mmCIF file of C-alpha atoms in Angstrom:
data_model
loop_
_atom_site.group_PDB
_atom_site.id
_atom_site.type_symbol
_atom_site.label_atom_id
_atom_site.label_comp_id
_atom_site.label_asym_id
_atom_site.label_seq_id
_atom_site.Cartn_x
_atom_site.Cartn_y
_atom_site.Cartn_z
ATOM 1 C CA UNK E 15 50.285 -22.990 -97.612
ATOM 2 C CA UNK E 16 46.546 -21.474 -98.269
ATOM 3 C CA UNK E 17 44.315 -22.309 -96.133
ATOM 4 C CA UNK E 18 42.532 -25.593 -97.561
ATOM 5 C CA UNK E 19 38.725 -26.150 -97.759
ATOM 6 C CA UNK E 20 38.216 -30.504 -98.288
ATOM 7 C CA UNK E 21 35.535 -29.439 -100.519
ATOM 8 C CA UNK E 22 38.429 -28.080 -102.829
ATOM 9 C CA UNK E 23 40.506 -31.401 -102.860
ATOM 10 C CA UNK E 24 40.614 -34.613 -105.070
ATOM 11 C CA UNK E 25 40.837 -37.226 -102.489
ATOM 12 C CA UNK E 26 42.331 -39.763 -105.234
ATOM 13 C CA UNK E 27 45.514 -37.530 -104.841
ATOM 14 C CA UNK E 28 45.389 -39.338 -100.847
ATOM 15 C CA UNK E 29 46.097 -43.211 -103.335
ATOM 16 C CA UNK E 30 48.667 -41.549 -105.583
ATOM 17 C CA UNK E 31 50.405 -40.972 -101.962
ATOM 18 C CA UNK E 32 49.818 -43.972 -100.363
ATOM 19 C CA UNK E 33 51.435 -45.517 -103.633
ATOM 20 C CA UNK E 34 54.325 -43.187 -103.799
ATOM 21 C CA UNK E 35 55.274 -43.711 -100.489
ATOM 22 C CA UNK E 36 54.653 -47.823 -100.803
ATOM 23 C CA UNK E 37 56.678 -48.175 -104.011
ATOM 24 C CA UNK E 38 59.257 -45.460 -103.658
ATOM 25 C CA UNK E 39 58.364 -45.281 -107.880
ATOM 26 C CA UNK E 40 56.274 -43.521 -109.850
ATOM 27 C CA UNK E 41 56.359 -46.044 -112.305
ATOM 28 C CA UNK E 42 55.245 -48.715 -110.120
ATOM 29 C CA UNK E 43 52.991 -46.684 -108.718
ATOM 30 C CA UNK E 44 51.309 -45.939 -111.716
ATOM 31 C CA UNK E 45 51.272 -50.118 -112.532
ATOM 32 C CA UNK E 46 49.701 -50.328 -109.192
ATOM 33 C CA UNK E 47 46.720 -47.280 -109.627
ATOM 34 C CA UNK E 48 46.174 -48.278 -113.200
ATOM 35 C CA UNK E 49 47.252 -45.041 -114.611
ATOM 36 C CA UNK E 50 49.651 -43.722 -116.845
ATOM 37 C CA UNK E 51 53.410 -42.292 -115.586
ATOM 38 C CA UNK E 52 52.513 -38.803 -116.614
ATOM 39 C CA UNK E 53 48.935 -39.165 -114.181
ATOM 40 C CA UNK E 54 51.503 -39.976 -111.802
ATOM 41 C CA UNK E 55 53.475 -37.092 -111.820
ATOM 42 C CA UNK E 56 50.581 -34.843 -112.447
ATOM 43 C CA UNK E 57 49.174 -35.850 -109.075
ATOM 44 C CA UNK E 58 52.435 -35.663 -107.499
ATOM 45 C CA UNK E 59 53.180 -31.965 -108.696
ATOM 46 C CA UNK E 60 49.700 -31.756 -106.964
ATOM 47 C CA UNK E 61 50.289 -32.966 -103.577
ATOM 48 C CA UNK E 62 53.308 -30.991 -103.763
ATOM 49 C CA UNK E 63 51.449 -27.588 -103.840
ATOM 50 C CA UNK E 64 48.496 -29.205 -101.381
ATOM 51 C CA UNK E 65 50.873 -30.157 -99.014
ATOM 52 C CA UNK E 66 53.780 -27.314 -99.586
ATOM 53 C CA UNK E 67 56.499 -29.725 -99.347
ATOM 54 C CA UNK E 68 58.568 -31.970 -102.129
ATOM 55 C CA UNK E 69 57.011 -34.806 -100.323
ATOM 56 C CA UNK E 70 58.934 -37.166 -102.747
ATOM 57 C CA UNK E 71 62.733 -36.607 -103.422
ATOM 58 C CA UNK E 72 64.719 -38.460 -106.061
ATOM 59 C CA UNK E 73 67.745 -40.669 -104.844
ATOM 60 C CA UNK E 74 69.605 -43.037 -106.636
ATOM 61 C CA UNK E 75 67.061 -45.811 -105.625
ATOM 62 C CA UNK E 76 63.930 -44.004 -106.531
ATOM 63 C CA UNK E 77 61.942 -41.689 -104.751
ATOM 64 C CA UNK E 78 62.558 -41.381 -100.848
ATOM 65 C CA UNK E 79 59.789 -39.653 -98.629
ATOM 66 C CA UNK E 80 60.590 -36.461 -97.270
ATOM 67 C CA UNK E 81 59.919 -36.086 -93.211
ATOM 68 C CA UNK E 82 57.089 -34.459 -93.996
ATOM 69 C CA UNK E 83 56.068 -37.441 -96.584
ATOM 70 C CA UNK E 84 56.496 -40.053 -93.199
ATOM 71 C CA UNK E 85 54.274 -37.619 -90.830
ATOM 72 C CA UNK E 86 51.944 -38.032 -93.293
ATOM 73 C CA UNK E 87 51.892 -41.338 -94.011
ATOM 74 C CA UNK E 88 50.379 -42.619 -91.234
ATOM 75 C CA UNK E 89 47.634 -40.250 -90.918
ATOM 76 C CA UNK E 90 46.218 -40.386 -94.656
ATOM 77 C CA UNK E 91 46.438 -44.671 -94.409
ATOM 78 C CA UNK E 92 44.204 -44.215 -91.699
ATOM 79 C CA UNK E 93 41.970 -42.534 -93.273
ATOM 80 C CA UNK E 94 41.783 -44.683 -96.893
ATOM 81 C CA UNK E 95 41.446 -47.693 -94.166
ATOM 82 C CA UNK E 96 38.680 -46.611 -92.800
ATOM 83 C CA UNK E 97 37.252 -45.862 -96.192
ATOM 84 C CA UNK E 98 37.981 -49.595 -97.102
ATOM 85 C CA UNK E 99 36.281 -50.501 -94.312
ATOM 86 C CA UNK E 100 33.225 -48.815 -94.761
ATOM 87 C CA UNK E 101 32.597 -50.362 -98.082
ATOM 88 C CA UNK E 102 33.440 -54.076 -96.496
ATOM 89 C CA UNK E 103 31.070 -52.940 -94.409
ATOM 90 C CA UNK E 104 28.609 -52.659 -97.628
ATOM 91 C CA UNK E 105 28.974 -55.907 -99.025
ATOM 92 C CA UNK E 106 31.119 -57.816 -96.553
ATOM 93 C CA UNK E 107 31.206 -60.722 -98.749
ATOM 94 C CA UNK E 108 32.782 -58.996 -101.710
ATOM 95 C CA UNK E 109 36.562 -59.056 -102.768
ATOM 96 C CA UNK E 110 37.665 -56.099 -102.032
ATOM 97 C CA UNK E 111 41.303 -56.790 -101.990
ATOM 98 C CA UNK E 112 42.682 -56.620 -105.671
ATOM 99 C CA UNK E 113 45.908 -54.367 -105.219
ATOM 100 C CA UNK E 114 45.729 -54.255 -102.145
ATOM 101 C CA UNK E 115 48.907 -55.414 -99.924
ATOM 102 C CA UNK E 116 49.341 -56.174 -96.350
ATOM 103 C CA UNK E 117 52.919 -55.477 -94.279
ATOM 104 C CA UNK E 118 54.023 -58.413 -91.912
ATOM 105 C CA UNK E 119 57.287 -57.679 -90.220
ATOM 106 C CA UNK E 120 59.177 -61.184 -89.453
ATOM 107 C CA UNK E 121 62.577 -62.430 -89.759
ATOM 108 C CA UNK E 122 63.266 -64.394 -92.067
ATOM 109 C CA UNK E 123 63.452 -68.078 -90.459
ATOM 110 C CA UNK E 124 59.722 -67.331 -90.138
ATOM 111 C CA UNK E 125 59.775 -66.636 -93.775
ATOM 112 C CA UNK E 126 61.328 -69.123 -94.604
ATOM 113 C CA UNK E 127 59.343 -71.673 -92.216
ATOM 114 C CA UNK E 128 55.962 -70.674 -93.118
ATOM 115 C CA UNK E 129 55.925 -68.036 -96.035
ATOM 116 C CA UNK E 130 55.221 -70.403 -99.023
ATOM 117 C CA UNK E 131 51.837 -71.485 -96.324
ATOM 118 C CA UNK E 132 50.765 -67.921 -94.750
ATOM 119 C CA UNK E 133 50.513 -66.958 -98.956
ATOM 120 C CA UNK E 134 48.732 -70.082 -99.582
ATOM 121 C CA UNK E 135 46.184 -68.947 -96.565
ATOM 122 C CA UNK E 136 45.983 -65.510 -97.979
ATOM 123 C CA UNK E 137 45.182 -66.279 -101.563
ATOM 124 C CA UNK E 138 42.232 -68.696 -100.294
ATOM 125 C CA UNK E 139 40.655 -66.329 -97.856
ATOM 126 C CA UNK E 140 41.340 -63.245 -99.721
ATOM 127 C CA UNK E 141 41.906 -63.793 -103.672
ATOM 128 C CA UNK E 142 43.736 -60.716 -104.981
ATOM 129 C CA UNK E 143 45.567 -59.482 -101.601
ATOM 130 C CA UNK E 144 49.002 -59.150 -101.735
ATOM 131 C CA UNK E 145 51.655 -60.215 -98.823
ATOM 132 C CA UNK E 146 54.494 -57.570 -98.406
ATOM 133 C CA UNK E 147 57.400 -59.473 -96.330
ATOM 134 C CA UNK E 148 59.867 -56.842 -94.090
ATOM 135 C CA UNK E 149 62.721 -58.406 -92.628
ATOM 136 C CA UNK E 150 62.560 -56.779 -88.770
ATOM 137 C CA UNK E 151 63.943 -57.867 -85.725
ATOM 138 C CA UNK E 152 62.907 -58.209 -81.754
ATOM 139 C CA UNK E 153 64.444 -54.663 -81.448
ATOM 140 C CA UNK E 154 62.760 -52.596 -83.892
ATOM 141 C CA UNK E 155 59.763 -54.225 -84.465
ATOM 142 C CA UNK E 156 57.262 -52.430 -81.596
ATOM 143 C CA UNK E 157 57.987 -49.577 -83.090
ATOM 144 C CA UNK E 158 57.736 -50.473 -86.663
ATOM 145 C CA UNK E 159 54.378 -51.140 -85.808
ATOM 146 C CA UNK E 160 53.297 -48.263 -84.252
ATOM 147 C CA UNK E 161 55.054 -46.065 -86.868
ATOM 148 C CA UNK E 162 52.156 -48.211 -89.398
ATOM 149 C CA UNK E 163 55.758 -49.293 -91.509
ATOM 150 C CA UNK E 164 54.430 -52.628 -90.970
ATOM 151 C CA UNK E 165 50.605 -53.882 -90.223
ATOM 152 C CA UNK E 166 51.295 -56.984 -88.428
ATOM 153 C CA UNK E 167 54.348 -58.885 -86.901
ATOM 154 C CA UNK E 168 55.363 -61.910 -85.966
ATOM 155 C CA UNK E 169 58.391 -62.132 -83.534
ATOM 156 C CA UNK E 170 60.068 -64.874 -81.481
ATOM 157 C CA UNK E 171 60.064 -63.875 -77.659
ATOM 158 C CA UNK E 172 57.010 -61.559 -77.624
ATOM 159 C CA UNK E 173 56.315 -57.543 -77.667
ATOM 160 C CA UNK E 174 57.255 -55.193 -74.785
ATOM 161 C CA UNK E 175 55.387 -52.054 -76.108
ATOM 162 C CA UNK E 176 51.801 -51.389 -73.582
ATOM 163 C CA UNK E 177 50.337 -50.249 -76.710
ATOM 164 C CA UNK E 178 49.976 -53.587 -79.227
ATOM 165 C CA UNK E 179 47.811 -55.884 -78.958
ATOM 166 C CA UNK E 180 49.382 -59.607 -78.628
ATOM 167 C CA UNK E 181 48.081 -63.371 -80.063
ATOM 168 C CA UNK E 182 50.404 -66.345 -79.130
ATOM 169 C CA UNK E 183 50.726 -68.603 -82.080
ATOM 170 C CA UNK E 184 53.239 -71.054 -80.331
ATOM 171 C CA UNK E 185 55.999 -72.213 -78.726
ATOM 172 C CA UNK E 186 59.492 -72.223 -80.068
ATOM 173 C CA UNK E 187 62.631 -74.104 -79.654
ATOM 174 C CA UNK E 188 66.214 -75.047 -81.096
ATOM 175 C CA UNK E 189 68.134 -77.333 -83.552
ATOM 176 C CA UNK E 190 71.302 -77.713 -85.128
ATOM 177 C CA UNK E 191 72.875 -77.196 -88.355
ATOM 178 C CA UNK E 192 75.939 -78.941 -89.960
ATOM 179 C CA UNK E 193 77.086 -80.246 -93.349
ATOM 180 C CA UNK E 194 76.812 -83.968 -93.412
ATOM 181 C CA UNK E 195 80.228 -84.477 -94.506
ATOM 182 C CA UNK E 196 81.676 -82.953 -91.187
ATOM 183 C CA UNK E 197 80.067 -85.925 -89.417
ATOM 184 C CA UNK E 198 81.368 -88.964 -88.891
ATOM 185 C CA UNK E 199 79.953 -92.294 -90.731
ATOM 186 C CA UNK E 200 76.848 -92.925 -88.426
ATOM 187 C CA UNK E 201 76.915 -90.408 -86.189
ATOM 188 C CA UNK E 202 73.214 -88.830 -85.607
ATOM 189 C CA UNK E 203 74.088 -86.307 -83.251
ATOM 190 C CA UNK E 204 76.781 -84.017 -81.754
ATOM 191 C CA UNK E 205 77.728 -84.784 -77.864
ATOM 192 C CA UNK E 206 78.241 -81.645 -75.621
ATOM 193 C CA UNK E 207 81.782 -81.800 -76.226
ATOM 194 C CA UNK E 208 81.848 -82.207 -79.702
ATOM 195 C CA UNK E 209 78.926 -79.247 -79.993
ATOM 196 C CA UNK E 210 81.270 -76.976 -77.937
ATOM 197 C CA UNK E 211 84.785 -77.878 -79.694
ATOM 198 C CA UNK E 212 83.221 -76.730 -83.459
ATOM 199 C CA UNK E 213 83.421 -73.592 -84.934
ATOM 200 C CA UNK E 214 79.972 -71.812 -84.717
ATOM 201 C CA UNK E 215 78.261 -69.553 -87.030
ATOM 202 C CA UNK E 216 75.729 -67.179 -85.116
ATOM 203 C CA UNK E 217 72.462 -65.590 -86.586
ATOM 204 C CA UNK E 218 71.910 -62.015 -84.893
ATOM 205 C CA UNK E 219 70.757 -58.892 -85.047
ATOM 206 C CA UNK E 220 73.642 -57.521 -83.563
ATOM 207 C CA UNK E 221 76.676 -58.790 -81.197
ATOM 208 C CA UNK E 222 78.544 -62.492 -80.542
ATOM 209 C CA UNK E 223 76.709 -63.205 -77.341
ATOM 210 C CA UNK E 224 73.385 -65.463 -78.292
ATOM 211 C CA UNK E 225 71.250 -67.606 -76.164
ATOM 212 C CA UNK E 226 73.461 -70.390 -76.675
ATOM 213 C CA UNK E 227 76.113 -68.841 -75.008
ATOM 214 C CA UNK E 228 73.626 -68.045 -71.848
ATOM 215 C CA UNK E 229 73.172 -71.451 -71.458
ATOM 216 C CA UNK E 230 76.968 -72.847 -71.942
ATOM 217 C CA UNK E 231 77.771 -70.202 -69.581
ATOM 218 C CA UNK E 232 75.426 -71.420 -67.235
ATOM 219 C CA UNK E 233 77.531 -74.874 -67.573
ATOM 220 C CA UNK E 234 81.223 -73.047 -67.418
ATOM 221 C CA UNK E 235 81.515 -73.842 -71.057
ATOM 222 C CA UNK E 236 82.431 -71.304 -74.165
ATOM 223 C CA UNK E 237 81.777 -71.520 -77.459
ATOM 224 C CA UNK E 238 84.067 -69.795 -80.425
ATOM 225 C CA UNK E 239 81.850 -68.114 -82.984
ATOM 226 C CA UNK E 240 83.924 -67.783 -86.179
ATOM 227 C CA UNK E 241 81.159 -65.383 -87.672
ATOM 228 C CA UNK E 242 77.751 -63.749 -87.503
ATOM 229 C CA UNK E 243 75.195 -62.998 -90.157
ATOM 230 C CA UNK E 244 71.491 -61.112 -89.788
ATOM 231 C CA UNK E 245 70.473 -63.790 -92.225
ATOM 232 C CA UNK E 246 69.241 -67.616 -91.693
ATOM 233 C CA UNK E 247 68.651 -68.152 -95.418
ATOM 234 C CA UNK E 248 73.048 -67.405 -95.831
ATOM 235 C CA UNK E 249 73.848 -70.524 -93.705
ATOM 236 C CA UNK E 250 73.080 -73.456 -96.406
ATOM 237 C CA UNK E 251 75.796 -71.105 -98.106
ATOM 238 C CA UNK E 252 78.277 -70.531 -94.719
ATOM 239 C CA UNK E 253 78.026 -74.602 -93.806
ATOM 240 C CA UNK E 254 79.123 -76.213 -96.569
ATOM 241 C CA UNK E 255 82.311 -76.905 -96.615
ATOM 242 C CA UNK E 256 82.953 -76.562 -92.989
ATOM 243 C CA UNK E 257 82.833 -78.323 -89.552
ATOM 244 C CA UNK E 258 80.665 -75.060 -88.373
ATOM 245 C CA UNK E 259 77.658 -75.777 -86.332
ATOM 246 C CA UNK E 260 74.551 -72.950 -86.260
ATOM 247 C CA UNK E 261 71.828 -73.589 -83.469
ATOM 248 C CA UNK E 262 68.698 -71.850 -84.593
ATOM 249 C CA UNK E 263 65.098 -72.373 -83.792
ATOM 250 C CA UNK E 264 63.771 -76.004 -84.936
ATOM 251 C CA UNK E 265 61.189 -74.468 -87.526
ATOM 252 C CA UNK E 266 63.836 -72.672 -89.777
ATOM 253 C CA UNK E 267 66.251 -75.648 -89.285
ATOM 254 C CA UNK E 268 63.924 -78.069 -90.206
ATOM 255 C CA UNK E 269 62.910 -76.007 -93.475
ATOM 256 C CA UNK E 270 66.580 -75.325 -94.511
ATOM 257 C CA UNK E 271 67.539 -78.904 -93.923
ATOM 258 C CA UNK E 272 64.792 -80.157 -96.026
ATOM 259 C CA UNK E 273 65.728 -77.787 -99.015
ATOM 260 C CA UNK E 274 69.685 -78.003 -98.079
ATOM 261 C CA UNK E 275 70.339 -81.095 -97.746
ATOM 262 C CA UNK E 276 72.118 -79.713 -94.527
ATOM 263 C CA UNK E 277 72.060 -82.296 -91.586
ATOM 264 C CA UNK E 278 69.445 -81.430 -89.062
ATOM 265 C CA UNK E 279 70.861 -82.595 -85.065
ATOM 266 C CA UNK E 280 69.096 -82.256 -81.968
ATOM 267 C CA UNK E 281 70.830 -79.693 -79.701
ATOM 268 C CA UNK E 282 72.982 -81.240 -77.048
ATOM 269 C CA UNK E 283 72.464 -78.243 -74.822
ATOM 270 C CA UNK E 284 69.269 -77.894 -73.069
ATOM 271 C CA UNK E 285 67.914 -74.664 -73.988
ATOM 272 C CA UNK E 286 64.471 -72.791 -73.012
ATOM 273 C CA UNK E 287 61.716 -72.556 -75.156
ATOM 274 C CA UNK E 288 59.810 -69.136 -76.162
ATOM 275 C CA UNK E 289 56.846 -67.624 -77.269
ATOM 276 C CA UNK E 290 56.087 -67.205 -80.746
ATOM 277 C CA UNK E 291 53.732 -64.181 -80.733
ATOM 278 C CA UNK E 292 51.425 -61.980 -83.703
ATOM 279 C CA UNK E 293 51.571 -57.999 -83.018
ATOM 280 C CA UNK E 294 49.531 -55.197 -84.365
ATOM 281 C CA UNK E 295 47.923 -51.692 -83.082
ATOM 282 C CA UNK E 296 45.842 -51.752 -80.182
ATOM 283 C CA UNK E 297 44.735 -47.620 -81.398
ATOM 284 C CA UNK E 298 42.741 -48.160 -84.146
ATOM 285 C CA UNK E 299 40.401 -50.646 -85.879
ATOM 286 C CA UNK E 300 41.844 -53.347 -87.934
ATOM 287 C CA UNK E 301 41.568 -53.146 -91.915
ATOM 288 C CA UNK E 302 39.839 -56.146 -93.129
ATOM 289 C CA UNK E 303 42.721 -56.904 -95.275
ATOM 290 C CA UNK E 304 44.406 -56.981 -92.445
ATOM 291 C CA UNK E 305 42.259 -59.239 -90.466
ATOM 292 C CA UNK E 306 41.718 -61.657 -93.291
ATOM 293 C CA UNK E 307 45.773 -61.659 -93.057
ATOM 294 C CA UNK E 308 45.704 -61.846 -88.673
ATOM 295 C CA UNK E 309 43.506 -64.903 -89.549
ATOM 296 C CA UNK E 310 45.632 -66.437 -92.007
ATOM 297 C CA UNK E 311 48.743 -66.422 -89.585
ATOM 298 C CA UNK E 312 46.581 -67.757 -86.570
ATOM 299 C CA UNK E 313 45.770 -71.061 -89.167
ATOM 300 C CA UNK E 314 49.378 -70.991 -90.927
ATOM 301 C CA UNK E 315 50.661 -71.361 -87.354
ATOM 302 C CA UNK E 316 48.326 -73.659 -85.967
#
C-alpha cells in the first residue's frame, strides 16, 4: 500500500465500512447510508485499494469481514464515535440518533423479560435509535465487549474482566416451569420429591451440570435431565406435552408463563440468588447513543 496522506481520503468511505461490517450487505447497507447499491460498491472497491485488502468477502450469507476487516473495525468506530460525540457536544439537545443502532449483548430470558420495555425506554429518550439484540452468554461476553462486537451487556452473575466497567441493576432468582396438565387437580406447587422424580429440561450454554444440580447435590439428591437447549424462548415448545420441569430465573419464567400459558411454581429447592449486572468499556468515552441506551437499562431494570 502507498503511503497515505488523510488529506487525500474521503472519510465517508470510514460509514460505508462501519455499515458493511454491521450489515454483512451491501444492500442493506446502502438502505441504511441512504445511497444507491452501486455507491455502495463504488466505495467498497475504494476501501479495498485504501486499505490493500478485500476487506469484504462474499459467502453464502452475504459479505463476511476479512481479519483485516475485524482489526479494523474497532479502530475506525472509535473514531466516527468520537465524531458523534463532538457534534452532541454542539447541540446536546438535538436528535442525533436517526440510523443509528446500539449493541446490547444478553441472553435471551433478559430479552424476553424486559426487551418489549428497554425499546420502549429507548424510543422515549432517544427517538430514532435503534436496539441491536446479540444473544451472548456469561462466557463470551467480557470479551465481546472489549472486541466493541457489542456496546453494552447485561449478564446474570456479573463480569470477571479488570477492564469493564460494572452497574448492578438487581438481584436475581429462580422459578419453575411445567405444563398445567402434568399437575394434579389443585396442586400449586411441586414438593422436593416430586421436583426431583420429573424429567428436567436444562437451559445452558454448554454441559448437563446447572446450578440446580449444585444445590441437589448439596442435599445427596440427583436430578435426570432428559435434554438441554441454549434457548429459554424453546421451552413453551419442549413443555407441552410432558411432565418435564425447567428451573430458570423468576423474570423469564414469569414472562413465558404469562404468554404460555405454562404453569409458573415456586422452586422447592432453595437456591442462591445473583447479581444482575450492565457491562461496557472502561478505555474509552461512552457514545451518547450509548449512554442514552446505559440509561434506559438502569430505568427498564429498576
Amino acid at each position: 500500500m502507498n503511503q497515505m496522506n488523510i488529506a487525500d481520503v474521503d472519510l465517508n468511505l470510514l460509514k460505508t465500512f462501519e455499515a458493511l461490517h454491521d450489515e454483512s450487505s451491501a444492500s442493506r447497507a446502502a438502505l441504511r447510508l441512504g445511497v444507491t447499491q452501486s455507491a455502495i460498491s463504488a466505495a467498497l472497491r475504494r476501501l479495498r485499494g485504501l486499505y490493500d485488502d478485500q476487506l469484504f468477502v462474499r459467502t453464502g450469507r452475504g459479505l463476511a469481514p476479512t481479519l483485516r476487516a475485524n482489526q479494523l473495525k474497532p479502530v475506525i468506530s472509535d473514531a466516527l464515535d468520537k465524531c458523534r460525540q463532538s457534534l452532541a457536544m454542539v447541540d446536546p439537545g438535538a436528535s442525533h440518533y436517526e440510523g443509528r443502532s446500539v449493541i446490547v449483548g444478553l441472553s435471551d430470558d433478559f430479552e424476553i423479560a424486559h426487551g418489549r420495555r428497554l425499546i420502549e425506554e429507548v424510543a422515549r429518550r432517544a427517538p430514532g435509535l435503534r436496539l441491536i439484540f446479540r444473544q451472548t452468554h456469561s462466557q463470551i461476553v467480557g470479551r465481546a465487549l472489549m472486541e466493541r462486537s457489542l456496546d453494552l451487556a447485561i449478564t446474570a452473575g456479573g463480569f470477571t474482566e479488570r477492564l469493564l466497567s460494572r452497574q448492578v441493576l438487581g438481584e436475581g432468582d429462580y422459578a419453575c416451569l411445567v405444563d398445567p396438565a402434568s399437575l394434579e387437580e389443585g396442586e400449586q406447587g411441586l414438593s422436593l420429591e416430586a421436583f426431583v422424580a420429573r424429567e428436567h429440561l436444562l437451559v445452558s450454554s454448554g454441559g448437563f451440570i446447572g446450578i440446580t444440580d449444585e444445590g441437589l447435590a448439596g442435599l445427596g439428591l440427583r436430578r435426570r435431565v432428559c435434554a438441554s437447549t441454549t434457548h429459554f424462548a424453546a421451552l413453551p415448545f419442549l413443555l407441552k406435552g410432558s411432565q418435564a420441569v425447567a428451573t430458570i430465573p423468576g423474570h423469564a419464567a414469569k414472562a413465558i408463563a404469562a404468554l404460555s400459558g405454562l404453569a409458573l411454581l415456586p422452586c422447592p429447592l432453595a437456591l442462591p440468588r445473583y447479581p444482575i449486572e450492565l457491562g461496557w468499556r472502561t478505555h474509552t468515552p461512552m457514545d451518547p447513543a450509548a449512554s442514552k441506551v446505559h440509561e434506559a437499562i438502569v430505568a427498564t431494570f429498576a
